[in-house]
Amino acid sequence: MLAYMCKYAPVEIIQAFGSTVVIMEPHVTNFTQADTLMHPNMCSYVKAVLEEFENCSYEGMLFTSCCDSSRRLYDTLCRRYPEKFFFCFDLPWKINDFTVSLYAKQIRQLIDEYAAFSGKTFDPEKLQEMCGREFEMQLRKKELLEQRKLPQKQTDLNICLAGARPGSEIKKLIEDLGAKIALDLTCTGITREFRIEGEDVIGEYARSLLSQIPCMRMSRVLPRREKLADMDPRPDGIIYHTVKFCDIYSYEYAAFKAEGELPMVKIE
């Protein structure tokens, strides 16, 4: 079983090997190991991931160069567990034909290295079928929701959850309090809806992977605003979760706060 912590990690590639991949949602109460192995000023989320990895039997982890803390965690785990599988993708800042081709090249490298590590065989047809099936399921789900759309009760609250890495505990807390997360703009909250067409399976997959609703690390983040603006009905408020000292999401929070269109609370 592999873990990952970034939505730009090619999860479906590992699944096409027949292996399991899980999102890293650490549930730790201290940083005993992390404070020993990493600098004490390192990102709290990354330190929690290190603690979680120490406590669970993962065979490895997929990384992207989304931030310095992620890269330092990759370095630390590679040194500490040389027998396990770690792969770090150089994540592009802009999305164009050239960067897509570079990302596809890295995905092919991942396929070769994981095949050598696991002894398993990559199945491109399984990748294509899996992505196509997920795309059709999500499309059908949207159609059914539109057909069955009912007027909301006045007591219902539609919430936009934005920011980075809130984890399942916060999502459950929101729902337990009677609110509905109508839009999840967080790092890993957006549904992966990929459709692969054409003969270049890996190239098309890489393009779909990089074309998701962008995180704040990317150069063009306007689709995040557009997704929020297009919500119908409009959300009743925004819950913004971020990790302390994560500047890129602090900028977005400050922009939302300055606009003041919707009630908003920040959880850091």
mmCIF file of C-alpha atoms in Angstrom:
data_model
loop_
_atom_site.group_PDB
_atom_site.id
_atom_site.type_symbol
_atom_site.label_atom_id
_atom_site.label_comp_id
_atom_site.label_asym_id
_atom_site.label_seq_id
_atom_site.Cartn_x
_atom_site.Cartn_y
_atom_site.Cartn_z
ATOM 1 C CA MET A 1 0.000 0.000 0.000
ATOM 2 C CA LEU A 2 1.326 3.412 -1.047
ATOM 3 C CA ALA A 3 0.359 6.811 0.372
ATOM 4 C CA TYR A 4 0.102 10.195 -1.316
ATOM 5 C CA MET A 5 -0.535 13.777 -0.161
ATOM 6 C CA CYS A 6 -1.040 15.860 -3.340
ATOM 7 C CA LYS A 7 -3.890 15.728 -5.857
ATOM 8 C CA TYR A 8 -1.376 15.916 -8.716
ATOM 9 C CA ALA A 9 0.084 12.538 -7.737
ATOM 10 C CA PRO A 10 -0.778 9.930 -10.423
ATOM 11 C CA VAL A 11 -2.781 7.697 -8.118
ATOM 12 C CA GLU A 12 -4.507 5.859 -10.964
ATOM 13 C CA ILE A 13 -1.155 4.682 -12.343
ATOM 14 C CA ILE A 14 -0.431 2.710 -9.171
ATOM 15 C CA GLN A 15 -3.997 1.386 -9.160
ATOM 16 C CA ALA A 16 -3.447 0.160 -12.732
ATOM 17 C CA PHE A 17 -0.699 -2.052 -11.274
ATOM 18 C CA GLY A 18 -3.312 -3.601 -8.990
ATOM 19 C CA SER A 19 -1.891 -1.872 -5.912
ATOM 20 C CA THR A 20 -3.653 0.229 -3.274
ATOM 21 C CA VAL A 21 -3.063 3.954 -2.826
ATOM 22 C CA VAL A 22 -4.491 6.004 0.057
ATOM 23 C CA ILE A 23 -4.596 9.704 0.818
ATOM 24 C CA MET A 24 -2.409 10.636 3.763
ATOM 25 C CA GLU A 25 -4.629 12.034 6.519
ATOM 26 C CA PRO A 26 -2.459 11.912 9.649
ATOM 27 C CA HIS A 27 -4.095 11.526 13.052
ATOM 28 C CA VAL A 28 -1.262 12.086 15.511
ATOM 29 C CA THR A 29 -1.010 13.683 18.932
ATOM 30 C CA ASN A 30 2.701 14.540 19.069
ATOM 31 C CA PHE A 31 5.760 15.117 16.886
ATOM 32 C CA THR A 32 8.203 12.933 18.797
ATOM 33 C CA GLN A 33 9.861 11.433 15.711
ATOM 34 C CA ALA A 34 9.386 14.448 13.449
ATOM 35 C CA ASP A 35 11.111 16.871 15.824
ATOM 36 C CA THR A 36 14.068 14.488 15.934
ATOM 37 C CA LEU A 37 14.324 13.823 12.211
ATOM 38 C CA MET A 38 13.331 17.225 10.796
ATOM 39 C CA HIS A 39 13.827 20.884 11.623
ATOM 40 C CA PRO A 40 11.401 22.054 14.373
ATOM 41 C CA ASN A 41 10.158 24.913 12.154
ATOM 42 C CA MET A 42 8.972 22.513 9.447
ATOM 43 C CA CYS A 43 5.312 22.564 8.363
ATOM 44 C CA SER A 44 3.079 20.923 10.984
ATOM 45 C CA TYR A 45 1.202 18.892 8.362
ATOM 46 C CA VAL A 46 4.422 17.411 6.982
ATOM 47 C CA LYS A 47 5.595 16.541 10.493
ATOM 48 C CA ALA A 48 2.253 14.823 11.114
ATOM 49 C CA VAL A 49 2.677 12.853 7.869
ATOM 50 C CA LEU A 50 6.101 11.701 9.032
ATOM 51 C CA GLU A 51 4.650 10.540 12.350
ATOM 52 C CA GLU A 52 1.837 8.705 10.536
ATOM 53 C CA PHE A 53 4.278 7.016 8.189
ATOM 54 C CA GLU A 54 6.347 5.865 11.155
ATOM 55 C CA ASN A 55 3.272 4.301 12.770
ATOM 56 C CA CYS A 56 1.785 2.533 9.713
ATOM 57 C CA SER A 57 2.998 -0.186 7.366
ATOM 58 C CA TYR A 58 3.144 1.716 4.066
ATOM 59 C CA GLU A 59 5.391 0.280 1.363
ATOM 60 C CA GLY A 60 6.197 3.782 0.164
ATOM 61 C CA MET A 61 4.812 7.142 -0.850
ATOM 62 C CA LEU A 62 4.246 9.400 -3.882
ATOM 63 C CA PHE A 63 5.358 13.039 -3.614
ATOM 64 C CA THR A 64 5.256 16.180 -5.713
ATOM 65 C CA SER A 65 7.482 19.216 -5.405
ATOM 66 C CA CYS A 66 4.473 21.314 -4.397
ATOM 67 C CA CYS A 67 6.406 22.994 -1.556
ATOM 68 C CA ASP A 68 9.752 22.913 0.229
ATOM 69 C CA SER A 69 8.337 20.989 3.182
ATOM 70 C CA SER A 70 7.125 18.211 0.889
ATOM 71 C CA ARG A 71 10.572 17.929 -0.704
ATOM 72 C CA ARG A 72 12.289 17.816 2.680
ATOM 73 C CA LEU A 73 9.932 15.061 3.842
ATOM 74 C CA TYR A 74 10.804 13.103 0.695
ATOM 75 C CA ASP A 75 14.530 13.487 1.474
ATOM 76 C CA THR A 76 14.020 12.414 5.092
ATOM 77 C CA LEU A 77 12.000 9.297 4.274
ATOM 78 C CA CYS A 78 14.406 8.244 1.495
ATOM 79 C CA ARG A 79 17.287 8.333 3.970
ATOM 80 C CA ARG A 80 15.357 6.628 6.755
ATOM 81 C CA TYR A 81 13.739 3.874 4.659
ATOM 82 C CA PRO A 82 16.038 3.035 1.718
ATOM 83 C CA GLU A 83 14.223 -0.268 1.225
ATOM 84 C CA LYS A 84 10.842 1.375 0.547
ATOM 85 C CA PHE A 85 9.483 3.028 -2.595
ATOM 86 C CA PHE A 86 9.455 6.812 -2.868
ATOM 87 C CA PHE A 87 8.951 8.908 -5.965
ATOM 88 C CA CYS A 88 8.862 12.708 -6.164
ATOM 89 C CA PHE A 89 7.379 14.440 -9.208
ATOM 90 C CA ASP A 90 8.732 17.777 -10.350
ATOM 91 C CA LEU A 91 5.385 19.578 -10.492
ATOM 92 C CA PRO A 92 5.194 22.308 -13.162
ATOM 93 C CA TRP A 93 4.012 25.786 -12.294
ATOM 94 C CA LYS A 94 2.344 26.452 -15.645
ATOM 95 C CA ILE A 95 0.268 24.035 -17.712
ATOM 96 C CA ASN A 96 1.041 23.844 -21.440
ATOM 97 C CA ASP A 97 2.032 21.241 -24.024
ATOM 98 C CA PHE A 98 5.666 21.305 -22.961
ATOM 99 C CA THR A 99 5.045 20.862 -19.229
ATOM 100 C CA VAL A 100 2.457 18.137 -19.909
ATOM 101 C CA SER A 101 5.066 16.230 -21.949
ATOM 102 C CA LEU A 102 7.572 16.560 -19.095
ATOM 103 C CA TYR A 103 5.038 15.280 -16.568
ATOM 104 C CA ALA A 104 4.149 12.365 -18.851
ATOM 105 C CA LYS A 105 7.854 11.506 -19.044
ATOM 106 C CA GLN A 106 8.022 11.376 -15.246
ATOM 107 C CA ILE A 107 4.911 9.172 -15.128
ATOM 108 C CA ARG A 108 6.581 6.722 -17.513
ATOM 109 C CA GLN A 109 9.630 6.745 -15.243
ATOM 110 C CA LEU A 110 7.359 5.986 -12.272
ATOM 111 C CA ILE A 111 5.885 3.036 -14.165
ATOM 112 C CA ASP A 112 9.339 1.588 -14.833
ATOM 113 C CA GLU A 113 10.596 2.103 -11.278
ATOM 114 C CA TYR A 114 7.484 0.787 -9.552
ATOM 115 C CA ALA A 115 7.411 -2.263 -11.847
ATOM 116 C CA ALA A 116 11.002 -3.017 -10.831
ATOM 117 C CA PHE A 117 10.200 -2.453 -7.142
ATOM 118 C CA SER A 118 6.924 -4.396 -6.949
ATOM 119 C CA GLY A 119 7.397 -7.075 -9.589
ATOM 120 C CA LYS A 120 3.943 -6.154 -10.942
ATOM 121 C CA THR A 121 2.952 -5.219 -14.487
ATOM 122 C CA PHE A 122 1.348 -1.953 -15.520
ATOM 123 C CA ASP A 123 -1.888 -2.335 -17.501
ATOM 124 C CA PRO A 124 -2.622 0.733 -19.712
ATOM 125 C CA GLU A 125 -6.036 -0.640 -20.657
ATOM 126 C CA LYS A 126 -6.982 -0.878 -16.992
ATOM 127 C CA LEU A 127 -5.933 2.765 -16.527
ATOM 128 C CA GLN A 128 -8.065 3.837 -19.482
ATOM 129 C CA GLU A 129 -11.069 1.805 -18.372
ATOM 130 C CA MET A 130 -10.763 2.966 -14.775
ATOM 131 C CA CYS A 131 -10.608 6.658 -15.685
ATOM 132 C CA GLY A 132 -13.425 6.324 -18.207
ATOM 133 C CA ARG A 133 -15.634 4.477 -15.740
ATOM 134 C CA GLU A 134 -15.038 7.070 -13.014
ATOM 135 C CA PHE A 135 -15.761 9.911 -15.459
ATOM 136 C CA GLU A 136 -19.049 8.362 -16.579
ATOM 137 C CA MET A 137 -20.076 7.639 -12.977
ATOM 138 C CA GLN A 138 -19.488 11.240 -11.936
ATOM 139 C CA LEU A 139 -21.318 12.533 -15.003
ATOM 140 C CA ARG A 140 -24.290 10.275 -14.321
ATOM 141 C CA LYS A 141 -24.272 11.285 -10.656
ATOM 142 C CA LYS A 142 -24.501 14.958 -11.610
ATOM 143 C CA GLU A 143 -27.379 14.261 -13.983
ATOM 144 C CA LEU A 144 -29.313 12.379 -11.293
ATOM 145 C CA LEU A 145 -28.731 15.155 -8.769
ATOM 146 C CA GLU A 146 -30.072 17.716 -11.226
ATOM 147 C CA GLN A 147 -33.150 15.605 -11.934
ATOM 148 C CA ARG A 148 -33.895 15.097 -8.244
ATOM 149 C CA LYS A 149 -33.058 18.620 -7.153
ATOM 150 C CA LEU A 150 -35.443 19.681 -4.400
ATOM 151 C CA PRO A 151 -35.993 23.056 -2.764
ATOM 152 C CA GLN A 152 -33.790 23.476 0.277
ATOM 153 C CA LYS A 153 -35.144 23.882 3.752
ATOM 154 C CA GLN A 154 -34.490 27.269 5.295
ATOM 155 C CA THR A 155 -32.403 25.605 7.986
ATOM 156 C CA ASP A 156 -30.057 23.929 5.512
ATOM 157 C CA LEU A 157 -26.591 25.434 5.264
ATOM 158 C CA ASN A 158 -24.493 25.093 2.130
ATOM 159 C CA ILE A 159 -20.829 25.558 2.943
ATOM 160 C CA CYS A 160 -17.816 26.025 0.695
ATOM 161 C CA LEU A 161 -14.786 24.355 2.247
ATOM 162 C CA ALA A 162 -11.634 25.976 0.887
ATOM 163 C CA GLY A 163 -7.932 26.108 1.612
ATOM 164 C CA ALA A 164 -5.609 23.187 2.255
ATOM 165 C CA ARG A 165 -5.632 19.783 3.951
ATOM 166 C CA PRO A 166 -8.636 19.921 6.312
ATOM 167 C CA GLY A 167 -8.806 16.154 6.800
ATOM 168 C CA SER A 168 -11.841 13.944 7.291
ATOM 169 C CA GLU A 169 -12.308 14.951 10.944
ATOM 170 C CA ILE A 170 -13.164 18.564 10.115
ATOM 171 C CA LYS A 171 -15.438 17.493 7.267
ATOM 172 C CA LYS A 172 -17.283 15.131 9.587
ATOM 173 C CA LEU A 173 -17.599 17.884 12.209
ATOM 174 C CA ILE A 174 -19.193 20.234 9.667
ATOM 175 C CA GLU A 175 -21.693 17.590 8.562
ATOM 176 C CA ASP A 176 -22.465 16.543 12.160
ATOM 177 C CA LEU A 177 -23.404 20.157 12.899
ATOM 178 C CA GLY A 178 -26.022 20.047 10.161
ATOM 179 C CA ALA A 179 -24.216 21.802 7.320
ATOM 180 C CA LYS A 180 -23.583 20.450 3.839
ATOM 181 C CA ILE A 181 -20.221 20.808 2.091
ATOM 182 C CA ALA A 182 -21.596 21.884 -1.266
ATOM 183 C CA LEU A 183 -18.158 22.705 -2.703
ATOM 184 C CA ASP A 184 -14.780 21.388 -1.602
ATOM 185 C CA LEU A 185 -11.909 23.480 -2.980
ATOM 186 C CA THR A 186 -9.250 21.976 -0.724
ATOM 187 C CA CYS A 187 -6.088 20.204 -1.901
ATOM 188 C CA THR A 188 -7.545 16.723 -2.204
ATOM 189 C CA GLY A 189 -11.275 17.411 -1.952
ATOM 190 C CA ILE A 190 -12.046 17.737 -5.654
ATOM 191 C CA THR A 191 -13.348 14.606 -7.391
ATOM 192 C CA ARG A 192 -10.844 13.121 -9.822
ATOM 193 C CA GLU A 193 -12.730 13.072 -13.127
ATOM 194 C CA PHE A 194 -10.333 12.031 -15.885
ATOM 195 C CA ARG A 195 -11.201 10.985 -19.388
ATOM 196 C CA ILE A 196 -8.533 9.438 -21.594
ATOM 197 C CA GLU A 197 -9.078 9.421 -25.346
ATOM 198 C CA GLY A 198 -6.633 8.698 -28.137
ATOM 199 C CA GLU A 199 -3.621 6.438 -28.443
ATOM 200 C CA ASP A 200 -1.271 8.350 -26.129
ATOM 201 C CA VAL A 201 -2.746 7.049 -22.883
ATOM 202 C CA ILE A 202 -0.020 8.384 -20.592
ATOM 203 C CA GLY A 203 0.105 11.780 -22.322
ATOM 204 C CA GLU A 204 -3.666 12.247 -22.110
ATOM 205 C CA TYR A 205 -3.668 11.109 -18.501
ATOM 206 C CA ALA A 206 -0.909 13.589 -17.627
ATOM 207 C CA ARG A 207 -2.873 16.403 -19.267
ATOM 208 C CA SER A 208 -6.053 15.490 -17.369
ATOM 209 C CA LEU A 209 -4.128 15.223 -14.111
ATOM 210 C CA LEU A 210 -2.595 18.678 -14.468
ATOM 211 C CA SER A 211 -5.855 20.238 -15.679
ATOM 212 C CA GLN A 212 -7.743 19.778 -12.407
ATOM 213 C CA ILE A 213 -9.081 22.765 -10.490
ATOM 214 C CA PRO A 214 -5.696 24.308 -9.612
ATOM 215 C CA CYS A 215 -4.189 24.527 -6.179
ATOM 216 C CA MET A 216 -2.782 27.877 -5.055
ATOM 217 C CA ARG A 217 0.715 26.809 -6.026
ATOM 218 C CA MET A 218 -0.118 27.060 -9.737
ATOM 219 C CA SER A 219 0.341 30.201 -11.825
ATOM 220 C CA ARG A 220 -3.288 30.439 -12.940
ATOM 221 C CA VAL A 221 -5.691 30.078 -10.024
ATOM 222 C CA LEU A 222 -8.701 31.888 -11.518
ATOM 223 C CA PRO A 223 -10.695 28.623 -11.998
ATOM 224 C CA ARG A 224 -10.926 28.384 -8.197
ATOM 225 C CA ARG A 225 -12.807 31.694 -8.085
ATOM 226 C CA GLU A 226 -14.920 30.718 -11.088
ATOM 227 C CA LYS A 227 -15.951 27.445 -9.460
ATOM 228 C CA LEU A 228 -17.093 29.327 -6.360
ATOM 229 C CA ALA A 229 -18.845 32.048 -8.380
ATOM 230 C CA ASP A 230 -20.748 29.451 -10.441
ATOM 231 C CA MET A 231 -22.282 27.724 -7.411
ATOM 232 C CA ASP A 232 -26.062 27.561 -7.594
ATOM 233 C CA PRO A 233 -27.441 28.178 -5.069
ATOM 234 C CA ARG A 234 -24.788 30.439 -3.605
ATOM 235 C CA PRO A 235 -23.106 29.053 -0.473
ATOM 236 C CA ASP A 236 -24.130 30.463 2.890
ATOM 237 C CA GLY A 237 -20.520 30.850 3.934
ATOM 238 C CA ILE A 238 -16.926 29.689 3.590
ATOM 239 C CA ILE A 239 -14.895 27.627 6.038
ATOM 240 C CA TYR A 240 -11.260 28.230 5.174
ATOM 241 C CA HIS A 241 -8.722 25.741 6.501
ATOM 242 C CA THR A 242 -5.003 26.244 6.173
ATOM 243 C CA VAL A 243 -1.766 25.131 7.773
ATOM 244 C CA LYS A 244 0.084 27.713 9.832
ATOM 245 C CA PHE A 245 2.709 29.614 7.794
ATOM 246 C CA CYS A 246 1.439 28.200 4.473
ATOM 247 C CA ASP A 247 1.706 31.543 2.681
ATOM 248 C CA ILE A 248 0.105 30.649 -0.652
ATOM 249 C CA TYR A 249 -3.214 29.785 0.986
ATOM 250 C CA SER A 250 -2.964 32.700 3.385
ATOM 251 C CA TYR A 251 -2.965 34.966 0.328
ATOM 252 C CA GLU A 252 -6.205 33.449 -0.957
ATOM 253 C CA TYR A 253 -7.827 33.711 2.455
ATOM 254 C CA ALA A 254 -6.850 37.389 2.657
ATOM 255 C CA ALA A 255 -8.353 38.010 -0.788
ATOM 256 C CA PHE A 256 -11.635 36.282 0.113
ATOM 257 C CA LYS A 257 -11.751 38.187 3.386
ATOM 258 C CA ALA A 258 -11.159 41.530 1.678
ATOM 259 C CA GLU A 259 -13.962 40.913 -0.806
ATOM 260 C CA GLY A 260 -16.349 40.151 2.052
ATOM 261 C CA GLU A 261 -19.072 38.684 -0.156
ATOM 262 C CA LEU A 262 -19.714 35.700 2.117
ATOM 263 C CA PRO A 263 -19.382 35.042 5.848
ATOM 264 C CA MET A 264 -16.116 33.234 6.447
ATOM 265 C CA VAL A 265 -14.261 31.608 9.312
ATOM 266 C CA LYS A 266 -10.607 30.565 9.198
ATOM 267 C CA ILE A 267 -9.301 27.404 10.827
ATOM 268 C CA GLU A 268 -5.516 27.345 11.028
#
